[in-house]
């Protein structure tokens, strides 16, 4: 006796498809509940990094003859070994190291020694994954039906992707961090205007804004807190603002830094200049939102055709198709 089969549409079991989709939806709900219940304070690690930066600046001012002694003693053993290996292989170039350190700063990674790890990863990952691809494709012959061009393309793609993987990872982190900072900059400037009108100094205003915006915009609060610390310890306040522009690859931040430097140099009113900048940034954010809204109909066309319309047809025509199928089978 054959087991009873459920309704089918174009040879596909409807009950099985519904069960799979229900399982996926349940898994997504469980993942969302887990992510919401295990949310951590985003400022915990950043506060620790800022305290370390404060200690480094104190050591640099107090011990002028041995400014680098503390940072050298705090380097990790892994970074030292990687640096020695790269130096022995003649792979370290000052321009390359500085570029990697700048990308790390923009990505929110404060340790400059990680630049050597990034350069080492560019060298090691292509060797490891390239050798693995060569063994799988040519020695084991895992894809015997493939031609020579496909095999070469897989090996070459693996080598290229593994070489670019560290840069792609850093670029992704920089873009996400820059977007988060751009989103919270108008609010930060409004708070800076309030602090300036209340009579706070520049470093105190930056510190207060960092505390107020630390929960909503942790990336921007991190940068403002670090700028506040550098304003209090560096001999030239201009360097603190320039470091802020160097850590954030954003034209808006460069405009704020230029305004702050001119205010420090010529004594122009800070509150009025920041108020104008805040209004410009809010208008820019509104224009960017309107641009995204204008692109939405064109973007939704493809998902509408591929995902929404087929589901709508199944919901409307599915019962009729099942009834017709049952009637034909009964006859």
mmCIF file of C-alpha atoms in Angstrom:
data_model
loop_
_atom_site.group_PDB
_atom_site.id
_atom_site.type_symbol
_atom_site.label_atom_id
_atom_site.label_comp_id
_atom_site.label_asym_id
_atom_site.label_seq_id
_atom_site.Cartn_x
_atom_site.Cartn_y
_atom_site.Cartn_z
ATOM 1 C CA UNK A 1 0.000 0.000 0.000
ATOM 2 C CA UNK A 2 1.536 3.305 -1.110
ATOM 3 C CA UNK A 3 1.764 6.098 1.455
ATOM 4 C CA UNK A 4 -0.535 9.059 0.874
ATOM 5 C CA UNK A 5 1.257 11.906 -0.827
ATOM 6 C CA UNK A 6 0.512 15.551 -0.138
ATOM 7 C CA UNK A 7 -0.564 18.156 -2.667
ATOM 8 C CA UNK A 8 2.017 19.008 -5.306
ATOM 9 C CA UNK A 9 2.536 21.949 -7.629
ATOM 10 C CA UNK A 10 4.666 21.329 -10.728
ATOM 11 C CA UNK A 11 5.984 18.150 -9.091
ATOM 12 C CA UNK A 12 7.025 19.914 -5.844
ATOM 13 C CA UNK A 13 5.576 18.746 -2.546
ATOM 14 C CA UNK A 14 3.871 21.777 -0.997
ATOM 15 C CA UNK A 15 3.955 20.386 2.549
ATOM 16 C CA UNK A 16 7.697 19.702 2.379
ATOM 17 C CA UNK A 17 8.448 23.214 1.076
ATOM 18 C CA UNK A 18 6.253 24.741 3.786
ATOM 19 C CA UNK A 19 8.036 22.677 6.450
ATOM 20 C CA UNK A 20 11.474 23.802 5.241
ATOM 21 C CA UNK A 21 10.416 27.471 5.180
ATOM 22 C CA UNK A 22 8.914 27.144 8.664
ATOM 23 C CA UNK A 23 12.159 25.649 9.966
ATOM 24 C CA UNK A 24 14.175 28.501 8.437
ATOM 25 C CA UNK A 25 11.822 31.101 9.931
ATOM 26 C CA UNK A 26 12.056 29.449 13.361
ATOM 27 C CA UNK A 27 15.860 29.413 13.179
ATOM 28 C CA UNK A 28 15.896 33.098 12.222
ATOM 29 C CA UNK A 29 13.659 33.956 15.183
ATOM 30 C CA UNK A 30 15.925 32.011 17.578
ATOM 31 C CA UNK A 31 19.031 33.751 16.209
ATOM 32 C CA UNK A 32 17.363 37.159 16.613
ATOM 33 C CA UNK A 33 16.361 36.366 20.207
ATOM 34 C CA UNK A 34 19.907 35.195 20.995
ATOM 35 C CA UNK A 35 21.442 38.323 19.463
ATOM 36 C CA UNK A 36 19.072 40.580 21.392
ATOM 37 C CA UNK A 37 19.644 38.806 24.708
ATOM 38 C CA UNK A 38 23.461 38.744 24.432
ATOM 39 C CA UNK A 39 23.960 42.388 23.435
ATOM 40 C CA UNK A 40 27.006 43.884 25.139
ATOM 41 C CA UNK A 41 27.977 47.406 26.023
ATOM 42 C CA UNK A 42 29.723 48.801 22.894
ATOM 43 C CA UNK A 43 31.824 51.224 24.943
ATOM 44 C CA UNK A 44 33.536 48.679 27.228
ATOM 45 C CA UNK A 45 36.468 47.856 24.953
ATOM 46 C CA UNK A 46 36.716 51.441 23.718
ATOM 47 C CA UNK A 47 37.053 52.836 27.238
ATOM 48 C CA UNK A 48 39.888 50.388 27.875
ATOM 49 C CA UNK A 49 41.635 51.466 24.658
ATOM 50 C CA UNK A 50 41.231 55.138 25.583
ATOM 51 C CA UNK A 51 42.766 54.536 29.009
ATOM 52 C CA UNK A 52 45.746 52.872 27.346
ATOM 53 C CA UNK A 53 46.099 55.865 25.016
ATOM 54 C CA UNK A 54 46.013 58.204 28.020
ATOM 55 C CA UNK A 55 48.816 56.254 29.685
ATOM 56 C CA UNK A 56 50.874 56.350 26.483
ATOM 57 C CA UNK A 57 50.514 60.125 26.248
ATOM 58 C CA UNK A 58 51.461 60.516 29.915
ATOM 59 C CA UNK A 59 54.554 58.388 29.363
ATOM 60 C CA UNK A 60 55.460 60.413 26.278
ATOM 61 C CA UNK A 61 55.299 63.719 28.182
ATOM 62 C CA UNK A 62 56.882 62.660 31.457
ATOM 63 C CA UNK A 63 59.692 60.540 30.024
ATOM 64 C CA UNK A 64 60.876 62.639 27.080
ATOM 65 C CA UNK A 65 64.149 60.743 26.704
ATOM 66 C CA UNK A 66 62.445 57.363 26.462
ATOM 67 C CA UNK A 67 59.159 58.095 24.722
ATOM 68 C CA UNK A 68 58.946 54.757 22.971
ATOM 69 C CA UNK A 69 60.022 52.555 25.853
ATOM 70 C CA UNK A 70 56.498 51.936 27.122
ATOM 71 C CA UNK A 71 55.036 51.163 23.710
ATOM 72 C CA UNK A 72 57.905 48.812 22.917
ATOM 73 C CA UNK A 73 57.455 46.948 26.194
ATOM 74 C CA UNK A 74 53.726 46.607 25.555
ATOM 75 C CA UNK A 75 54.047 45.029 22.132
ATOM 76 C CA UNK A 76 52.795 41.520 21.841
ATOM 77 C CA UNK A 77 55.221 38.698 21.251
ATOM 78 C CA UNK A 78 53.336 37.603 18.148
ATOM 79 C CA UNK A 79 53.705 41.017 16.530
ATOM 80 C CA UNK A 80 57.425 41.087 17.354
ATOM 81 C CA UNK A 81 57.988 37.681 15.800
ATOM 82 C CA UNK A 82 56.022 38.645 12.701
ATOM 83 C CA UNK A 83 58.035 41.842 12.358
ATOM 84 C CA UNK A 84 61.327 40.000 12.679
ATOM 85 C CA UNK A 85 60.245 37.464 10.063
ATOM 86 C CA UNK A 86 59.171 40.149 7.613
ATOM 87 C CA UNK A 87 62.386 42.073 8.179
ATOM 88 C CA UNK A 88 64.440 38.962 7.486
ATOM 89 C CA UNK A 89 62.505 38.421 4.244
ATOM 90 C CA UNK A 90 63.054 42.075 3.202
ATOM 91 C CA UNK A 91 59.298 42.590 2.901
ATOM 92 C CA UNK A 92 58.888 45.663 5.118
ATOM 93 C CA UNK A 93 58.601 49.035 3.415
ATOM 94 C CA UNK A 94 57.945 52.215 5.358
ATOM 95 C CA UNK A 95 55.251 53.403 2.968
ATOM 96 C CA UNK A 96 53.484 50.040 3.096
ATOM 97 C CA UNK A 97 53.590 49.928 6.902
ATOM 98 C CA UNK A 98 52.294 53.501 7.231
ATOM 99 C CA UNK A 99 49.436 52.794 4.838
ATOM 100 C CA UNK A 100 48.456 49.665 6.781
ATOM 101 C CA UNK A 101 48.617 51.567 10.079
ATOM 102 C CA UNK A 102 46.396 54.301 8.684
ATOM 103 C CA UNK A 103 43.828 51.752 7.510
ATOM 104 C CA UNK A 104 43.877 50.129 10.943
ATOM 105 C CA UNK A 105 43.292 53.489 12.649
ATOM 106 C CA UNK A 106 40.363 54.230 10.347
ATOM 107 C CA UNK A 107 38.960 50.770 11.089
ATOM 108 C CA UNK A 108 39.077 51.472 14.835
ATOM 109 C CA UNK A 109 42.058 49.189 15.600
ATOM 110 C CA UNK A 110 44.465 51.154 17.779
ATOM 111 C CA UNK A 111 47.437 48.785 17.862
ATOM 112 C CA UNK A 112 50.007 49.835 15.272
ATOM 113 C CA UNK A 113 51.717 46.453 15.570
ATOM 114 C CA UNK A 114 48.736 44.900 13.796
ATOM 115 C CA UNK A 115 50.071 46.446 10.578
ATOM 116 C CA UNK A 116 52.806 43.799 10.520
ATOM 117 C CA UNK A 117 50.154 41.100 10.986
ATOM 118 C CA UNK A 118 48.203 42.466 8.014
ATOM 119 C CA UNK A 119 51.304 42.471 5.800
ATOM 120 C CA UNK A 120 52.169 38.971 6.993
ATOM 121 C CA UNK A 121 48.620 37.798 6.187
ATOM 122 C CA UNK A 122 48.990 39.085 2.624
ATOM 123 C CA UNK A 123 52.013 36.843 2.283
ATOM 124 C CA UNK A 124 50.779 33.742 4.121
ATOM 125 C CA UNK A 125 47.158 33.457 2.977
ATOM 126 C CA UNK A 126 47.940 33.119 -0.773
ATOM 127 C CA UNK A 127 50.556 30.470 0.015
ATOM 128 C CA UNK A 128 48.239 28.426 2.233
ATOM 129 C CA UNK A 129 45.041 28.667 0.217
ATOM 130 C CA UNK A 130 46.868 28.589 -3.110
ATOM 131 C CA UNK A 131 48.665 25.390 -2.161
ATOM 132 C CA UNK A 132 45.396 23.889 -0.959
ATOM 133 C CA UNK A 133 43.674 24.808 -4.244
ATOM 134 C CA UNK A 134 46.526 23.333 -6.296
ATOM 135 C CA UNK A 135 46.414 20.086 -4.325
ATOM 136 C CA UNK A 136 42.625 19.793 -4.635
ATOM 137 C CA UNK A 137 42.404 20.753 -8.312
ATOM 138 C CA UNK A 138 45.514 19.196 -9.850
ATOM 139 C CA UNK A 139 46.906 16.522 -7.512
ATOM 140 C CA UNK A 140 43.692 15.031 -6.143
ATOM 141 C CA UNK A 141 41.744 15.949 -9.309
ATOM 142 C CA UNK A 142 38.581 16.685 -7.338
ATOM 143 C CA UNK A 143 36.911 18.145 -10.435
ATOM 144 C CA UNK A 144 37.719 15.663 -13.216
ATOM 145 C CA UNK A 145 35.001 16.981 -15.535
ATOM 146 C CA UNK A 146 36.406 20.505 -15.501
ATOM 147 C CA UNK A 147 38.571 21.792 -18.327
ATOM 148 C CA UNK A 148 42.009 23.342 -18.011
ATOM 149 C CA UNK A 149 40.624 26.903 -18.130
ATOM 150 C CA UNK A 150 38.182 26.297 -15.242
ATOM 151 C CA UNK A 151 40.872 24.726 -13.095
ATOM 152 C CA UNK A 152 43.256 27.586 -13.765
ATOM 153 C CA UNK A 153 40.511 30.110 -13.020
ATOM 154 C CA UNK A 154 39.754 28.481 -9.662
ATOM 155 C CA UNK A 155 43.403 28.470 -8.586
ATOM 156 C CA UNK A 156 44.013 32.018 -9.791
ATOM 157 C CA UNK A 157 40.824 33.277 -8.144
ATOM 158 C CA UNK A 158 41.787 31.614 -4.865
ATOM 159 C CA UNK A 159 45.226 33.242 -4.938
ATOM 160 C CA UNK A 160 43.834 36.679 -5.749
ATOM 161 C CA UNK A 161 41.022 36.505 -3.198
ATOM 162 C CA UNK A 162 43.303 35.267 -0.417
ATOM 163 C CA UNK A 163 45.782 38.087 -1.145
ATOM 164 C CA UNK A 164 43.062 40.735 -1.111
ATOM 165 C CA UNK A 165 41.192 39.267 1.893
ATOM 166 C CA UNK A 166 42.936 41.405 4.605
ATOM 167 C CA UNK A 167 42.452 44.594 2.580
ATOM 168 C CA UNK A 168 38.809 43.756 1.876
ATOM 169 C CA UNK A 169 38.197 43.082 5.565
ATOM 170 C CA UNK A 170 39.774 46.382 6.601
ATOM 171 C CA UNK A 171 37.952 48.278 3.853
ATOM 172 C CA UNK A 172 34.635 46.836 4.995
ATOM 173 C CA UNK A 173 35.287 47.842 8.602
ATOM 174 C CA UNK A 174 36.354 51.346 7.541
ATOM 175 C CA UNK A 175 33.193 51.821 5.479
ATOM 176 C CA UNK A 176 30.914 50.670 8.303
ATOM 177 C CA UNK A 177 32.707 52.857 10.836
ATOM 178 C CA UNK A 178 32.674 55.886 8.541
ATOM 179 C CA UNK A 179 28.957 55.451 7.892
ATOM 180 C CA UNK A 180 28.230 55.275 11.628
ATOM 181 C CA UNK A 181 30.309 58.415 12.282
ATOM 182 C CA UNK A 182 28.640 60.316 9.427
ATOM 183 C CA UNK A 183 25.249 59.425 10.843
ATOM 184 C CA UNK A 184 25.952 60.871 14.291
ATOM 185 C CA UNK A 185 28.050 63.902 13.323
ATOM 186 C CA UNK A 186 25.198 66.497 13.142
ATOM 187 C CA UNK A 187 24.023 65.581 16.648
ATOM 188 C CA UNK A 188 27.591 65.785 17.921
ATOM 189 C CA UNK A 189 28.036 69.260 16.438
ATOM 190 C CA UNK A 190 24.780 70.421 18.053
ATOM 191 C CA UNK A 191 26.064 69.246 21.421
ATOM 192 C CA UNK A 192 29.401 70.947 20.762
ATOM 193 C CA UNK A 193 27.542 74.207 20.077
ATOM 194 C CA UNK A 194 25.660 73.869 23.364
ATOM 195 C CA UNK A 195 28.872 73.120 25.266
ATOM 196 C CA UNK A 196 30.677 76.061 23.638
ATOM 197 C CA UNK A 197 27.833 78.449 24.483
ATOM 198 C CA UNK A 198 27.830 77.123 28.048
ATOM 199 C CA UNK A 199 31.460 78.218 28.446
ATOM 200 C CA UNK A 200 33.243 74.848 28.357
ATOM 201 C CA UNK A 201 36.704 74.608 26.898
ATOM 202 C CA UNK A 202 37.256 72.685 23.675
ATOM 203 C CA UNK A 203 38.724 69.573 25.318
ATOM 204 C CA UNK A 204 35.992 69.550 27.989
ATOM 205 C CA UNK A 205 33.345 69.977 25.277
ATOM 206 C CA UNK A 206 34.729 67.030 23.313
ATOM 207 C CA UNK A 207 34.786 64.896 26.454
ATOM 208 C CA UNK A 208 31.216 65.809 27.351
ATOM 209 C CA UNK A 209 29.955 65.065 23.839
ATOM 210 C CA UNK A 210 31.791 61.714 23.918
ATOM 211 C CA UNK A 211 30.011 60.773 27.151
ATOM 212 C CA UNK A 212 26.602 61.858 25.885
ATOM 213 C CA UNK A 213 26.882 60.122 22.491
ATOM 214 C CA UNK A 214 28.788 57.042 23.651
ATOM 215 C CA UNK A 215 25.710 54.828 23.769
ATOM 216 C CA UNK A 216 23.976 56.005 20.600
ATOM 217 C CA UNK A 217 27.099 56.413 18.426
ATOM 218 C CA UNK A 218 29.964 54.487 20.057
ATOM 219 C CA UNK A 219 32.373 55.005 17.138
ATOM 220 C CA UNK A 220 31.984 58.791 17.197
ATOM 221 C CA UNK A 221 32.112 58.835 20.989
ATOM 222 C CA UNK A 222 35.343 56.850 20.842
ATOM 223 C CA UNK A 223 36.969 59.339 18.458
ATOM 224 C CA UNK A 224 35.796 62.390 20.372
ATOM 225 C CA UNK A 225 36.990 60.927 23.677
ATOM 226 C CA UNK A 226 40.416 60.211 22.190
ATOM 227 C CA UNK A 227 40.563 63.752 20.783
ATOM 228 C CA UNK A 228 39.680 65.132 24.208
ATOM 229 C CA UNK A 229 42.517 63.149 25.778
ATOM 230 C CA UNK A 230 45.010 64.312 23.143
ATOM 231 C CA UNK A 231 43.901 67.942 23.568
ATOM 232 C CA UNK A 232 44.752 67.673 27.240
ATOM 233 C CA UNK A 233 48.169 66.038 26.813
ATOM 234 C CA UNK A 234 49.700 67.070 23.492
ATOM 235 C CA UNK A 235 51.847 70.178 23.480
ATOM 236 C CA UNK A 236 50.291 71.496 20.253
ATOM 237 C CA UNK A 237 46.486 71.259 20.100
ATOM 238 C CA UNK A 238 46.640 71.368 16.310
ATOM 239 C CA UNK A 239 48.104 67.848 16.301
ATOM 240 C CA UNK A 240 45.036 66.496 18.141
ATOM 241 C CA UNK A 241 42.670 67.842 15.478
ATOM 242 C CA UNK A 242 44.903 66.610 12.654
ATOM 243 C CA UNK A 243 44.979 63.150 14.241
ATOM 244 C CA UNK A 244 41.175 63.183 14.290
ATOM 245 C CA UNK A 245 41.060 63.927 10.549
ATOM 246 C CA UNK A 246 43.690 61.253 9.924
ATOM 247 C CA UNK A 247 41.728 58.585 11.802
ATOM 248 C CA UNK A 248 38.430 59.282 9.994
ATOM 249 C CA UNK A 249 38.298 59.307 6.199
ATOM 250 C CA UNK A 250 35.384 61.733 5.930
ATOM 251 C CA UNK A 251 35.129 65.157 4.294
ATOM 252 C CA UNK A 252 32.755 66.352 7.009
ATOM 253 C CA UNK A 253 35.302 65.589 9.716
ATOM 254 C CA UNK A 254 37.991 67.415 7.754
ATOM 255 C CA UNK A 255 35.694 70.442 7.569
ATOM 256 C CA UNK A 256 35.158 70.317 11.335
ATOM 257 C CA UNK A 257 38.900 69.966 11.937
ATOM 258 C CA UNK A 258 39.660 72.942 9.684
ATOM 259 C CA UNK A 259 37.079 75.010 11.557
ATOM 260 C CA UNK A 260 38.523 74.021 14.936
ATOM 261 C CA UNK A 261 42.083 74.827 13.849
ATOM 262 C CA UNK A 262 41.056 78.243 12.507
ATOM 263 C CA UNK A 263 39.145 78.940 15.697
ATOM 264 C CA UNK A 264 42.187 78.073 17.802
ATOM 265 C CA UNK A 265 44.475 80.180 15.601
ATOM 266 C CA UNK A 266 42.417 83.313 14.954
ATOM 267 C CA UNK A 267 40.012 83.299 17.893
ATOM 268 C CA UNK A 268 36.840 83.295 15.802
ATOM 269 C CA UNK A 269 33.506 82.393 17.498
ATOM 270 C CA UNK A 270 33.311 78.625 17.740
ATOM 271 C CA UNK A 271 29.575 78.258 18.351
ATOM 272 C CA UNK A 272 28.449 80.127 15.224
ATOM 273 C CA UNK A 273 30.855 78.220 12.947
ATOM 274 C CA UNK A 274 29.783 74.847 14.362
ATOM 275 C CA UNK A 275 26.114 75.804 14.043
ATOM 276 C CA UNK A 276 26.570 76.505 10.332
ATOM 277 C CA UNK A 277 28.421 73.212 9.858
ATOM 278 C CA UNK A 278 25.706 71.306 11.720
ATOM 279 C CA UNK A 279 22.998 72.774 9.496
ATOM 280 C CA UNK A 280 24.978 71.860 6.370
ATOM 281 C CA UNK A 281 25.519 68.276 7.553
ATOM 282 C CA UNK A 282 21.829 67.852 8.385
ATOM 283 C CA UNK A 283 20.859 69.087 4.928
ATOM 284 C CA UNK A 284 23.377 66.702 3.408
ATOM 285 C CA UNK A 285 21.976 63.783 5.408
ATOM 286 C CA UNK A 286 18.425 64.691 4.343
ATOM 287 C CA UNK A 287 19.492 64.880 0.684
ATOM 288 C CA UNK A 288 21.164 61.485 0.977
ATOM 289 C CA UNK A 289 17.984 60.000 2.463
ATOM 290 C CA UNK A 290 15.863 61.519 -0.322
ATOM 291 C CA UNK A 291 18.264 60.089 -2.902
ATOM 292 C CA UNK A 292 17.905 56.603 -1.415
ATOM 293 C CA UNK A 293 14.125 56.962 -1.337
ATOM 294 C CA UNK A 294 14.104 57.991 -5.012
ATOM 295 C CA UNK A 295 16.132 54.894 -5.936
ATOM 296 C CA UNK A 296 13.870 52.558 -3.990
ATOM 297 C CA UNK A 297 11.285 51.821 -6.745
ATOM 298 C CA UNK A 298 13.978 50.793 -9.216
ATOM 299 C CA UNK A 299 15.739 48.671 -6.606
ATOM 300 C CA UNK A 300 12.514 46.908 -5.560
ATOM 301 C CA UNK A 301 11.650 45.898 -9.128
ATOM 302 C CA UNK A 302 13.931 42.834 -9.245
ATOM 303 C CA UNK A 303 12.926 41.438 -5.796
ATOM 304 C CA UNK A 304 9.286 42.061 -6.684
ATOM 305 C CA UNK A 305 9.561 40.014 -9.865
ATOM 306 C CA UNK A 306 11.713 37.216 -8.413
ATOM 307 C CA UNK A 307 10.259 36.722 -4.932
ATOM 308 C CA UNK A 308 6.992 38.537 -4.292
ATOM 309 C CA UNK A 309 5.047 37.854 -7.495
ATOM 310 C CA UNK A 310 5.746 34.073 -7.558
ATOM 311 C CA UNK A 311 4.602 33.757 -3.941
ATOM 312 C CA UNK A 312 1.495 35.783 -4.768
ATOM 313 C CA UNK A 313 0.713 33.510 -7.713
ATOM 314 C CA UNK A 314 1.183 30.413 -5.542
ATOM 315 C CA UNK A 315 -1.162 31.788 -2.869
ATOM 316 C CA UNK A 316 -3.835 32.726 -5.417
ATOM 317 C CA UNK A 317 -3.541 29.831 -7.873
ATOM 318 C CA UNK A 318 -2.291 27.134 -5.492
ATOM 319 C CA UNK A 319 -5.653 26.004 -4.103
ATOM 320 C CA UNK A 320 -7.185 25.981 -7.583
ATOM 321 C CA UNK A 321 -4.252 23.951 -8.939
ATOM 322 C CA UNK A 322 -4.561 21.449 -6.066
ATOM 323 C CA UNK A 323 -8.322 21.080 -6.688
ATOM 324 C CA UNK A 324 -7.798 20.535 -10.402
ATOM 325 C CA UNK A 325 -5.037 18.008 -9.707
ATOM 326 C CA UNK A 326 -7.232 16.069 -7.270
ATOM 327 C CA UNK A 327 -10.156 16.098 -9.742
ATOM 328 C CA UNK A 328 -7.988 14.766 -12.554
ATOM 329 C CA UNK A 329 -6.563 12.026 -10.339
ATOM 330 C CA UNK A 330 -10.009 10.959 -9.128
ATOM 331 C CA UNK A 331 -11.266 10.673 -12.721
#
